PDB file of C-alpha atoms and ligand atoms in Angstrom:
ATOM      1  CA  MET A 220     -36.521  25.047  43.273  1.00 75.00           C
ATOM      2  CA  HIS A 221     -33.802  22.602  44.127  1.00 88.00           C
ATOM      3  CA  PRO A 222     -33.753  21.380  47.626  1.00 95.00           C
ATOM      4  CA  TRP A 223     -31.096  22.154  50.090  1.00 98.00           C
ATOM      5  CA  TYR A 224     -28.520  19.266  50.843  1.00 98.00           C
ATOM      6  CA  PHE A 225     -27.198  18.201  54.119  1.00 98.00           C
ATOM      7  CA  ILE A 226     -24.721  15.439  53.866  1.00 98.00           C
ATOM      8  CA  ALA A 227     -23.820  13.728  57.197  1.00 98.00           C
ATOM      9  CA  ASN A 228     -20.594  12.164  56.771  1.00 98.00           C
ATOM     10  CA  LEU A 229     -20.200   9.874  60.014  1.00 98.00           C
ATOM     11  CA  LYS A 230     -16.677   8.518  58.674  1.00 98.00           C
ATOM     12  CA  MET A 231     -15.266   5.651  61.006  1.00 98.00           C
ATOM     13  CA  ASN A 232     -16.798   7.243  64.157  1.00 98.00           C
ATOM     14  CA  VAL A 233     -19.668   4.754  64.804  1.00 98.00           C
ATOM     15  CA  LEU A 234     -18.005   1.889  66.668  1.00 98.00           C
ATOM     16  CA  SER A 235     -20.755  -0.611  67.239  1.00 98.00           C
ATOM     17  CA  ARG A 236     -24.266  -1.455  65.976  1.00 98.00           C
ATOM     18  CA  GLU A 237     -25.599  -0.392  69.259  1.00 98.00           C
ATOM     19  CA  GLU A 238     -24.028   3.046  68.957  1.00 98.00           C
ATOM     20  CA  MET A 239     -25.525   3.215  65.567  1.00 98.00           C
ATOM     21  CA  ARG A 240     -29.028   2.541  66.879  1.00 98.00           C
ATOM     22  CA  GLN A 241     -28.596   5.095  69.801  1.00 98.00           C
ATOM     23  CA  TYR A 242     -27.660   7.639  67.137  1.00 98.00           C
ATOM     24  CA  LEU A 243     -30.669   6.905  65.131  1.00 98.00           C
ATOM     25  CA  SER A 244     -33.203   6.813  67.850  1.00 97.00           C
ATOM     26  CA  LEU A 245     -31.825  10.422  69.085  1.00 98.00           C
ATOM     27  CA  LEU A 246     -32.090  11.637  65.619  1.00 98.00           C
ATOM     28  CA  ARG A 247     -35.735  10.285  65.375  1.00 97.00           C
ATOM     29  CA  ARG A 248     -36.483  12.016  68.669  1.00 97.00           C
ATOM     30  CA  GLU A 249     -34.882  15.209  67.613  1.00 98.00           C
ATOM     31  CA  ALA A 250     -36.699  15.303  64.264  1.00 97.00           C
ATOM     32  CA  GLU A 251     -40.140  14.510  65.735  1.00 96.00           C
ATOM     33  CA  GLY A 252     -42.795  16.986  64.600  1.00 96.00           C
ATOM     34  CA  LYS A 253     -40.389  18.712  62.029  1.00 96.00           C
ATOM     35  CA  ASN A 254     -41.348  18.869  58.320  1.00 94.00           C
ATOM     36  CA  PHE A 255     -38.158  18.828  56.133  1.00 96.00           C
ATOM     37  CA  SER A 256     -39.695  19.067  52.527  1.00 96.00           C
ATOM     38  CA  ARG A 257     -37.033  21.533  51.222  1.00 97.00           C
ATOM     39  CA  VAL A 258     -33.933  20.104  52.567  1.00 97.00           C
ATOM     40  CA  ARG A 259     -32.549  16.593  51.909  1.00 98.00           C
ATOM     41  CA  GLY A 260     -30.688  15.119  54.799  1.00 98.00           C
ATOM     42  CA  VAL A 261     -28.347  12.252  53.889  1.00 98.00           C
ATOM     43  CA  ILE A 262     -26.904   9.978  56.541  1.00 98.00           C
ATOM     44  CA  CYS A 263     -23.612   8.196  55.480  1.00 98.00           C
ATOM     45  CA  PRO A 264     -22.772   5.717  58.183  1.00 98.00           C
ATOM     46  CA  PRO A 265     -19.840   3.187  58.111  1.00 98.00           C
ATOM     47  CA  VAL A 266     -21.101   0.659  55.497  1.00 97.00           C
ATOM     48  CA  LEU A 267     -21.446  -2.049  58.019  1.00 97.00           C
ATOM     49  CA  TYR A 268     -24.458  -0.303  59.588  1.00 98.00           C
ATOM     50  CA  LEU A 269     -26.254   0.788  56.348  1.00 97.00           C
ATOM     51  CA  SER A 270     -29.013  -1.852  57.197  1.00 96.00           C
ATOM     52  CA  GLU A 271     -29.883  -0.054  60.447  1.00 97.00           C
ATOM     53  CA  LEU A 272     -31.057   2.985  58.422  1.00 96.00           C
ATOM     54  CA  GLU A 273     -34.564   1.416  57.494  1.00 90.00           C
ATOM     55  CA  HIS A 274     -36.827   3.826  59.245  1.00 90.00           C
ATOM     56  CA  LEU A 275     -35.248   7.215  58.859  1.00 96.00           C
ATOM     57  CA  PRO A 276     -37.262  10.276  59.871  1.00 96.00           C
ATOM     58  CA  GLY A 277     -39.065  12.127  56.859  1.00 95.00           C
ATOM     59  CA  GLY A 278     -36.514  14.259  54.789  1.00 96.00           C
ATOM     60  CA  PHE A 279     -33.636  11.915  55.446  1.00 98.00           C
ATOM     61  CA  HIS A 280     -31.891   9.484  52.818  1.00 98.00           C
ATOM     62  CA  LYS A 281     -29.489   6.735  53.021  1.00 98.00           C
ATOM     63  CA  GLY A 282     -26.014   7.485  51.798  1.00 98.00           C
ATOM     64  CA  ALA A 283     -22.732   5.688  51.624  1.00 98.00           C
ATOM     65  CA  GLN A 284     -19.185   6.838  52.202  1.00 98.00           C
ATOM     66  CA  ASN A 285     -17.450   5.299  49.261  1.00 98.00           C
ATOM     67  CA  ALA A 286     -17.933   2.746  46.406  1.00 98.00           C
ATOM     68  CA  PHE A 287     -15.672   0.899  44.010  1.00 98.00           C
ATOM     69  CA  PHE A 288     -15.262   1.366  40.233  1.00 97.00           C
ATOM     70  CA  GLU A 289     -16.379  -2.160  39.254  1.00 97.00           C
ATOM     71  CA  LYS A 290     -19.800  -3.774  39.488  1.00 97.00           C
ATOM     72  CA  SER A 291     -18.699  -7.119  40.625  1.00 98.00           C
ATOM     73  CA  GLY A 292     -15.834  -9.538  40.657  1.00 98.00           C
ATOM     74  CA  ALA A 293     -12.624 -10.533  42.523  1.00 98.00           C
ATOM     75  CA  TYR A 294     -12.071  -7.211  44.538  1.00 98.00           C
ATOM     76  CA  THR A 295     -11.583  -8.368  48.117  1.00 98.00           C
ATOM     77  CA  GLY A 296     -13.063  -5.886  50.648  1.00 96.00           C
ATOM     78  CA  GLU A 297     -14.666  -3.561  47.944  1.00 97.00           C
ATOM     79  CA  ILE A 298     -18.391  -2.532  47.883  1.00 98.00           C
ATOM     80  CA  SER A 299     -19.980  -1.820  44.487  1.00 98.00           C
ATOM     81  CA  PRO A 300     -22.383   0.812  43.635  1.00 98.00           C
ATOM     82  CA  LEU A 301     -24.875  -1.689  42.405  1.00 98.00           C
ATOM     83  CA  MET A 302     -24.534  -3.446  45.809  1.00 98.00           C
ATOM     84  CA  LEU A 303     -25.430  -0.122  47.417  1.00 98.00           C
ATOM     85  CA  LYS A 304     -28.183   0.609  45.108  1.00 98.00           C
ATOM     86  CA  ASN A 305     -29.699  -2.900  45.841  1.00 97.00           C
ATOM     87  CA  ASP A 306     -29.628  -2.124  49.637  1.00 96.00           C
ATOM     88  CA  GLY A 307     -31.660   1.105  48.956  1.00 96.00           C
ATOM     89  CA  VAL A 308     -28.847   3.629  49.154  1.00 98.00           C
ATOM     90  CA  GLU A 309     -29.492   6.844  47.255  1.00 98.00           C
ATOM     91  CA  TYR A 310     -26.302   8.754  47.477  1.00 98.00           C
ATOM     92  CA  VAL A 311     -22.617   8.109  47.667  1.00 98.00           C
ATOM     93  CA  ILE A 312     -19.621  10.266  48.674  1.00 98.00           C
ATOM     94  CA  LEU A 313     -16.779   9.832  46.184  1.00 98.00           C
ATOM     95  CA  GLY A 314     -13.200  11.131  46.087  1.00 97.00           C
ATOM     96  CA  HIS A 315     -13.232  12.428  49.816  1.00 97.00           C
ATOM     97  CA  SER A 316      -9.838  13.805  50.622  1.00 95.00           C
ATOM     98  CA  GLU A 317      -9.326  11.127  53.190  1.00 96.00           C
ATOM     99  CA  ARG A 318      -9.686   8.559  50.467  1.00 96.00           C
ATOM    100  CA  ARG A 319      -7.475  10.385  48.200  1.00 95.00           C
ATOM    101  CA  LEU A 320      -4.811  10.653  51.061  1.00 93.00           C
ATOM    102  CA  TYR A 321      -5.245   7.268  52.762  1.00 94.00           C
ATOM    103  CA  GLY A 322      -6.477   5.127  49.755  1.00 92.00           C
ATOM    104  CA  ARG A 323      -4.319   6.990  47.278  1.00 95.00           C
ATOM    105  CA  GLU A 324      -7.360   7.584  45.189  1.00 96.00           C
ATOM    106  CA  THR A 325      -6.525   9.486  41.808  1.00 97.00           C
ATOM    107  CA  ASN A 326      -8.777  11.781  39.801  1.00 97.00           C
ATOM    108  CA  GLU A 327      -9.040   9.064  37.248  1.00 97.00           C
ATOM    109  CA  GLU A 328     -10.208   6.502  39.855  1.00 97.00           C
ATOM    110  CA  VAL A 329     -12.748   9.062  41.276  1.00 98.00           C
ATOM    111  CA  LYS A 330     -13.930   9.520  37.629  1.00 98.00           C
ATOM    112  CA  LYS A 331     -14.421   5.835  37.255  1.00 98.00           C
ATOM    113  CA  LYS A 332     -16.359   5.500  40.366  1.00 98.00           C
ATOM    114  CA  THR A 333     -18.612   8.449  39.477  1.00 98.00           C
ATOM    115  CA  LEU A 334     -19.467   6.888  36.242  1.00 98.00           C
ATOM    116  CA  LEU A 335     -20.422   3.517  37.647  1.00 98.00           C
ATOM    117  CA  ALA A 336     -22.387   5.179  40.448  1.00 98.00           C
ATOM    118  CA  LEU A 337     -24.289   7.193  37.913  1.00 98.00           C
ATOM    119  CA  LYS A 338     -24.947   4.145  35.810  1.00 98.00           C
ATOM    120  CA  HIS A 339     -26.673   2.541  38.798  1.00 98.00           C
ATOM    121  CA  HIS A 340     -28.507   5.484  39.691  1.00 97.00           C
ATOM    122  CA  LEU A 341     -26.762   6.564  42.751  1.00 98.00           C
ATOM    123  CA  ARG A 342     -26.229  10.344  43.175  1.00 98.00           C
ATOM    124  CA  PRO A 343     -22.611  10.927  43.593  1.00 98.00           C
ATOM    125  CA  VAL A 344     -21.327  13.670  46.053  1.00 98.00           C
ATOM    126  CA  VAL A 345     -17.925  14.121  44.464  1.00 98.00           C
ATOM    127  CA  CYS A 346     -15.391  16.048  46.711  1.00 98.00           C
ATOM    128  CA  ILE A 347     -12.738  18.364  45.387  1.00 98.00           C
ATOM    129  CA  GLY A 348     -10.357  20.623  47.269  1.00 96.00           C
ATOM    130  CA  GLU A 349      -6.820  21.924  47.763  1.00 95.00           C
ATOM    131  CA  THR A 350      -4.377  21.079  50.303  1.00 94.00           C
ATOM    132  CA  ALA A 351      -2.832  23.763  52.664  1.00 94.00           C
ATOM    133  CA  GLU A 352       0.303  23.540  50.891  1.00 95.00           C
ATOM    134  CA  GLU A 353      -1.400  24.015  47.449  1.00 95.00           C
ATOM    135  CA  ARG A 354      -3.142  26.951  48.935  1.00 94.00           C
ATOM    136  CA  LYS A 355       0.002  28.674  50.108  1.00 95.00           C
ATOM    137  CA  LYS A 356       1.580  28.293  46.761  1.00 96.00           C
ATOM    138  CA  GLU A 357      -1.598  29.839  45.309  1.00 94.00           C
ATOM    139  CA  LYS A 358      -2.403  26.705  43.264  1.00 95.00           C
ATOM    140  CA  THR A 359      -6.025  26.420  44.547  1.00 93.00           C
ATOM    141  CA  GLU A 360      -7.603  27.234  41.018  1.00 93.00           C
ATOM    142  CA  THR A 361      -5.165  24.973  39.131  1.00 96.00           C
ATOM    143  CA  VAL A 362      -5.923  22.046  41.521  1.00 96.00           C
ATOM    144  CA  LEU A 363      -9.688  22.576  41.438  1.00 96.00           C
ATOM    145  CA  GLU A 364      -9.832  23.008  37.619  1.00 96.00           C
ATOM    146  CA  GLU A 365      -7.719  19.752  37.176  1.00 97.00           C
ATOM    147  CA  GLN A 366     -10.089  17.889  39.432  1.00 97.00           C
ATOM    148  CA  MET A 367     -13.149  19.149  37.729  1.00 98.00           C
ATOM    149  CA  LYS A 368     -11.983  18.743  34.194  1.00 97.00           C
ATOM    150  CA  SER A 369     -11.072  15.046  34.930  1.00 97.00           C
ATOM    151  CA  LEU A 370     -14.523  14.593  36.448  1.00 98.00           C
ATOM    152  CA  PHE A 371     -16.685  16.338  33.946  1.00 98.00           C
ATOM    153  CA  GLU A 372     -14.831  15.433  30.680  1.00 97.00           C
ATOM    154  CA  GLY A 373     -16.941  13.257  28.466  1.00 96.00           C
ATOM    155  CA  LEU A 374     -20.110  13.252  30.611  1.00 97.00           C
ATOM    156  CA  SER A 375     -23.515  14.041  28.949  1.00 97.00           C
ATOM    157  CA  LYS A 376     -25.249  17.084  30.455  1.00 97.00           C
ATOM    158  CA  LEU A 377     -27.838  14.833  32.143  1.00 97.00           C
ATOM    159  CA  GLN A 378     -24.839  12.909  33.882  1.00 98.00           C
ATOM    160  CA  ALA A 379     -23.152  16.083  34.825  1.00 98.00           C
ATOM    161  CA  GLU A 380     -26.126  17.606  36.603  1.00 97.00           C
ATOM    162  CA  GLU A 381     -26.611  14.520  38.627  1.00 98.00           C
ATOM    163  CA  ILE A 382     -23.389  15.286  40.380  1.00 98.00           C
ATOM    164  CA  LEU A 383     -23.359  17.032  43.623  1.00 98.00           C
ATOM    165  CA  LEU A 384     -20.029  18.859  43.663  1.00 98.00           C
ATOM    166  CA  ALA A 385     -18.582  19.280  47.085  1.00 98.00           C
ATOM    167  CA  TYR A 386     -15.928  21.832  47.645  1.00 98.00           C
ATOM    168  CA  GLU A 387     -13.929  20.626  50.744  1.00 97.00           C
ATOM    169  CA  PRO A 388     -10.489  22.404  51.086  1.00 96.00           C
ATOM    170  CA  ARG A 389      -8.507  19.800  52.853  1.00 95.00           C
ATOM    171  CA  TRP A 390      -6.901  22.273  55.374  1.00 95.00           C
ATOM    172  CA  ALA A 391     -10.360  23.139  56.543  1.00 95.00           C
ATOM    173  CA  ILE A 392     -11.594  19.452  57.370  1.00 95.00           C
ATOM    174  CA  GLY A 393     -11.763  18.713  61.041  1.00 92.00           C
ATOM    175  CA  ALA A 394      -9.668  21.759  61.855  1.00 93.00           C
ATOM    176  CA  ASN A 395     -12.129  24.308  63.177  1.00 90.00           C
ATOM    177  CA  ILE A 396     -10.995  26.841  60.467  1.00 91.00           C
ATOM    178  CA  PHE A 397     -12.979  27.465  57.273  1.00 91.00           C
ATOM    179  CA  PRO A 398     -12.570  29.881  54.223  1.00 94.00           C
ATOM    180  CA  LYS A 399     -14.257  33.268  54.153  1.00 96.00           C
ATOM    181  CA  THR A 400     -17.416  33.514  52.448  1.00 97.00           C
ATOM    182  CA  GLU A 401     -16.000  35.546  49.610  1.00 97.00           C
ATOM    183  CA  GLU A 402     -13.389  32.688  49.043  1.00 96.00           C
ATOM    184  CA  ILE A 403     -16.023  29.949  48.794  1.00 97.00           C
ATOM    185  CA  LEU A 404     -17.998  32.230  46.448  1.00 97.00           C
ATOM    186  CA  GLN A 405     -14.807  32.536  44.308  1.00 96.00           C
ATOM    187  CA  VAL A 406     -14.684  28.941  44.086  1.00 96.00           C
ATOM    188  CA  ARG A 407     -18.405  28.730  43.143  1.00 97.00           C
ATOM    189  CA  VAL A 408     -17.885  31.322  40.312  1.00 97.00           C
ATOM    190  CA  MET A 409     -14.857  29.504  39.057  1.00 96.00           C
ATOM    191  CA  ALA A 410     -16.687  26.098  38.979  1.00 97.00           C
ATOM    192  CA  ARG A 411     -19.457  27.751  37.081  1.00 97.00           C
ATOM    193  CA  LYS A 412     -16.992  29.101  34.554  1.00 97.00           C
ATOM    194  CA  ILE A 413     -15.244  25.828  33.965  1.00 97.00           C
ATOM    195  CA  LEU A 414     -18.768  24.071  33.573  1.00 97.00           C
ATOM    196  CA  THR A 415     -19.855  26.807  31.082  1.00 98.00           C
ATOM    197  CA  GLU A 416     -16.757  26.251  29.055  1.00 97.00           C
ATOM    198  CA  MET A 417     -17.119  22.578  29.038  1.00 97.00           C
ATOM    199  CA  PHE A 418     -20.945  22.519  28.719  1.00 98.00           C
ATOM    200  CA  ASP A 419     -22.977  25.750  28.739  1.00 97.00           C
ATOM    201  CA  ALA A 420     -24.203  28.391  31.090  1.00 98.00           C
ATOM    202  CA  ALA A 421     -27.608  26.872  31.820  1.00 97.00           C
ATOM    203  CA  LEU A 422     -25.888  23.556  32.884  1.00 97.00           C
ATOM    204  CA  ALA A 423     -23.354  25.361  34.984  1.00 97.00           C
ATOM    205  CA  LEU A 424     -26.184  26.994  36.855  1.00 96.00           C
ATOM    206  CA  ARG A 425     -27.924  23.600  37.358  1.00 96.00           C
ATOM    207  CA  VAL A 426     -25.050  21.796  38.826  1.00 97.00           C
ATOM    208  CA  GLN A 427     -25.492  21.940  42.512  1.00 98.00           C
ATOM    209  CA  MET A 428     -22.567  22.700  44.691  1.00 98.00           C
ATOM    210  CA  LEU A 429     -21.811  21.945  48.474  1.00 98.00           C
ATOM    211  CA  TYR A 430     -19.323  23.233  50.960  1.00 98.00           C
ATOM    212  CA  GLY A 431     -17.534  20.866  53.468  1.00 98.00           C
ATOM    213  CA  GLY A 432     -14.932  21.525  56.153  1.00 97.00           C
ATOM    214  CA  SER A 433     -15.471  22.333  59.786  1.00 96.00           C
ATOM    215  CA  VAL A 434     -19.290  23.267  59.270  1.00 97.00           C
ATOM    216  CA  LYS A 435     -21.340  24.187  62.346  1.00 96.00           C
ATOM    217  CA  SER A 436     -24.800  25.675  62.857  1.00 97.00           C
ATOM    218  CA  ALA A 437     -23.372  28.783  64.208  1.00 96.00           C
ATOM    219  CA  PHE A 438     -21.905  29.857  60.837  1.00 95.00           C
ATOM    220  CA  LEU A 439     -24.097  27.689  58.391  1.00 97.00           C
ATOM    221  CA  PRO A 440     -25.265  30.756  56.501  1.00 97.00           C
ATOM    222  CA  GLN A 441     -21.628  32.097  55.791  1.00 97.00           C
ATOM    223  CA  VAL A 442     -20.819  28.845  54.179  1.00 97.00           C
ATOM    224  CA  SER A 443     -23.857  27.897  52.356  1.00 97.00           C
ATOM    225  CA  TRP A 444     -26.338  30.481  50.983  1.00 96.00           C
ATOM    226  CA  GLU A 445     -24.119  33.585  51.604  1.00 97.00           C
ATOM    227  CA  ALA A 446     -21.491  31.700  49.640  1.00 97.00           C
ATOM    228  CA  GLY A 447     -23.644  30.721  46.871  1.00 96.00           C
ATOM    229  CA  MET A 448     -23.638  27.227  47.797  1.00 97.00           C
ATOM    230  CA  ASN A 449     -26.446  24.652  47.764  1.00 97.00           C
ATOM    231  CA  GLY A 450     -25.808  22.752  50.770  1.00 98.00           C
ATOM    232  CA  VAL A 451     -23.073  21.325  53.090  1.00 98.00           C
ATOM    233  CA  ILE A 452     -21.400  18.158  53.956  1.00 98.00           C
ATOM    234  CA  VAL A 453     -20.699  17.844  57.605  1.00 98.00           C
ATOM    235  CA  GLY A 454     -18.186  15.403  59.546  1.00 98.00           C
ATOM    236  CA  SER A 455     -17.634  15.988  63.357  1.00 97.00           C
ATOM    237  CA  GLU A 456     -20.761  18.040  64.017  1.00 98.00           C
ATOM    238  CA  SER A 457     -22.967  15.403  62.262  1.00 98.00           C
ATOM    239  CA  LEU A 458     -22.196  13.121  65.149  1.00 98.00           C
ATOM    240  CA  PHE A 459     -24.684  15.191  67.162  1.00 98.00           C
ATOM    241  CA  PRO A 460     -28.217  14.411  66.078  1.00 98.00           C
ATOM    242  CA  HIS A 461     -29.263  17.751  67.540  1.00 98.00           C
ATOM    243  CA  GLU A 462     -26.798  19.710  65.402  1.00 98.00           C
ATOM    244  CA  VAL A 463     -28.087  17.762  62.283  1.00 98.00           C
ATOM    245  CA  VAL A 464     -31.662  18.724  63.013  1.00 98.00           C
ATOM    246  CA  LYS A 465     -30.726  22.346  63.872  1.00 98.00           C
ATOM    247  CA  MET A 466     -28.838  22.777  60.569  1.00 98.00           C
ATOM    248  CA  MET A 467     -31.670  20.998  58.577  1.00 98.00           C
ATOM    249  CA  SER A 468     -34.113  23.367  60.280  1.00 98.00           C
ATOM    250  CA  LEU A 469     -32.086  26.565  59.362  1.00 98.00           C
ATOM    251  CA  PHE A 470     -32.182  25.368  55.660  1.00 97.00           C
ATOM    252  CA  GLU A 471     -35.824  24.644  55.807  1.00 97.00           C
ATOM    253  CA  GLU A 472     -36.452  28.058  57.299  1.00 95.00           C
ATOM    254  CA  ARG A 473     -34.221  29.654  54.724  1.00 94.00           C
ATOM    255  CA  ALA A 474     -36.239  28.027  51.964  1.00 94.00           C
ATOM    256  CA  GLU A 475     -39.443  28.993  53.380  1.00 89.00           C
ATOM    257  CA  LYS A 476     -38.354  32.698  53.686  1.00 88.00           C
ATOM    258  CA  LYS A 477     -37.369  32.593  49.987  1.00 83.00           C
ATOM    259  CA  SER A 478     -40.509  31.230  48.720  1.00 80.00           C
ATOM    260  CA  GLN A 479     -42.657  33.734  50.428  1.00 73.00           C
ATOM    261  CA  PRO A 480     -43.821  36.637  48.342  1.00 66.00           C
ATOM    262  CA  ARG A 481     -42.220  39.976  49.435  1.00 60.00           C
ATOM    263  CA  SER A 482     -44.205  42.054  51.693  1.00 52.00           C
ATOM    264  CA  LYS A 483     -45.773  45.113  49.915  1.00 50.00           C
ATOM    265  CA  SER A 484     -44.270  48.451  50.681  1.00 47.00           C
ATOM    266  CA  LEU A 485     -46.257  50.912  52.892  1.00 45.00           C
ATOM    267  CA  LYS A 486     -46.981  53.176  49.874  1.00 45.00           C
ATOM    268  CA  ASP A 487     -48.885  50.123  48.068  1.00 42.00           C
TER     269      ASP A 487
HETATM  270  P1  LIG B1050     -15.621  18.114  59.258  1.00 53.01           P
HETATM  271  O1  LIG B1050     -15.583  16.996  58.077  1.00 53.01           O
HETATM  272  O2  LIG B1050     -16.876  18.681  59.212  1.00 53.01           O
HETATM  273  O3  LIG B1050     -15.226  17.236  60.510  1.00 53.01           O
HETATM  274  O4  LIG B1050     -14.648  19.146  59.074  1.00 53.01           O
HETATM  275  C1  LIG B1050     -16.048  17.307  56.639  1.00 53.01           C
HETATM  276  C2  LIG B1050     -15.852  16.085  55.775  1.00 53.01           C
HETATM  277  O5  LIG B1050     -14.646  15.641  55.861  1.00 53.01           O
HETATM  278  O6  LIG B1050     -16.675  15.928  54.970  1.00 53.01           O
END
């Protein structure tokens, strides 16, 4: 069985090495005595502080918030997937809507970044999602389809299933609003249909999908397992280590429940 995924996107919200250390020491304290064997927590700090993530608690992994689409060379200010890999990073968020907005990243660039990340054995967490405007004009499906087709076109099945596809409606990010469970489920079904057409039904089932946008522990079930998702990507709430551990524990409990044999009926 696949593990659950909990991606903590700390964005540009940690302002000093000291703050990063405090965060990690709180995280270690909160996670003490916990056993996260069926949920994978991925901490994605600002790149400057990746080196602080050496002794993460069990079940936690090192992630980055972005990477460039070239391996090395004259690209001032960029960080390559190879550099991340060489620094012990395992996951990288790509195509986040904030990068698409402020960095003018296109679907083509996101694709190039994904390919290079895969080449260097980083697990890409690729974000797709519609804007409020696109949703209003009922263009959600078209936008998601375009983003997905561009991303998966020409990939081998092995490459495709390495991608963690994160559905993050832009209007739900940092907004305290989120789609209904049925709406997320609809996106899940649509994504499966596209992947079935591009590859096959078995592959479509294997590609793991996450939800992101205003996720909190209070409604974690609604946006994850009830919506057919395999995990979440969390911004604001991931700044609180106790919330991170709380959500990881909810996933762990859920996995435990699912793996237990059903209790026999009274008649047996
Ligand atoms: P949020 O951010 O949880 O603050 O809405 C999610 C994200 O941008 O990945």
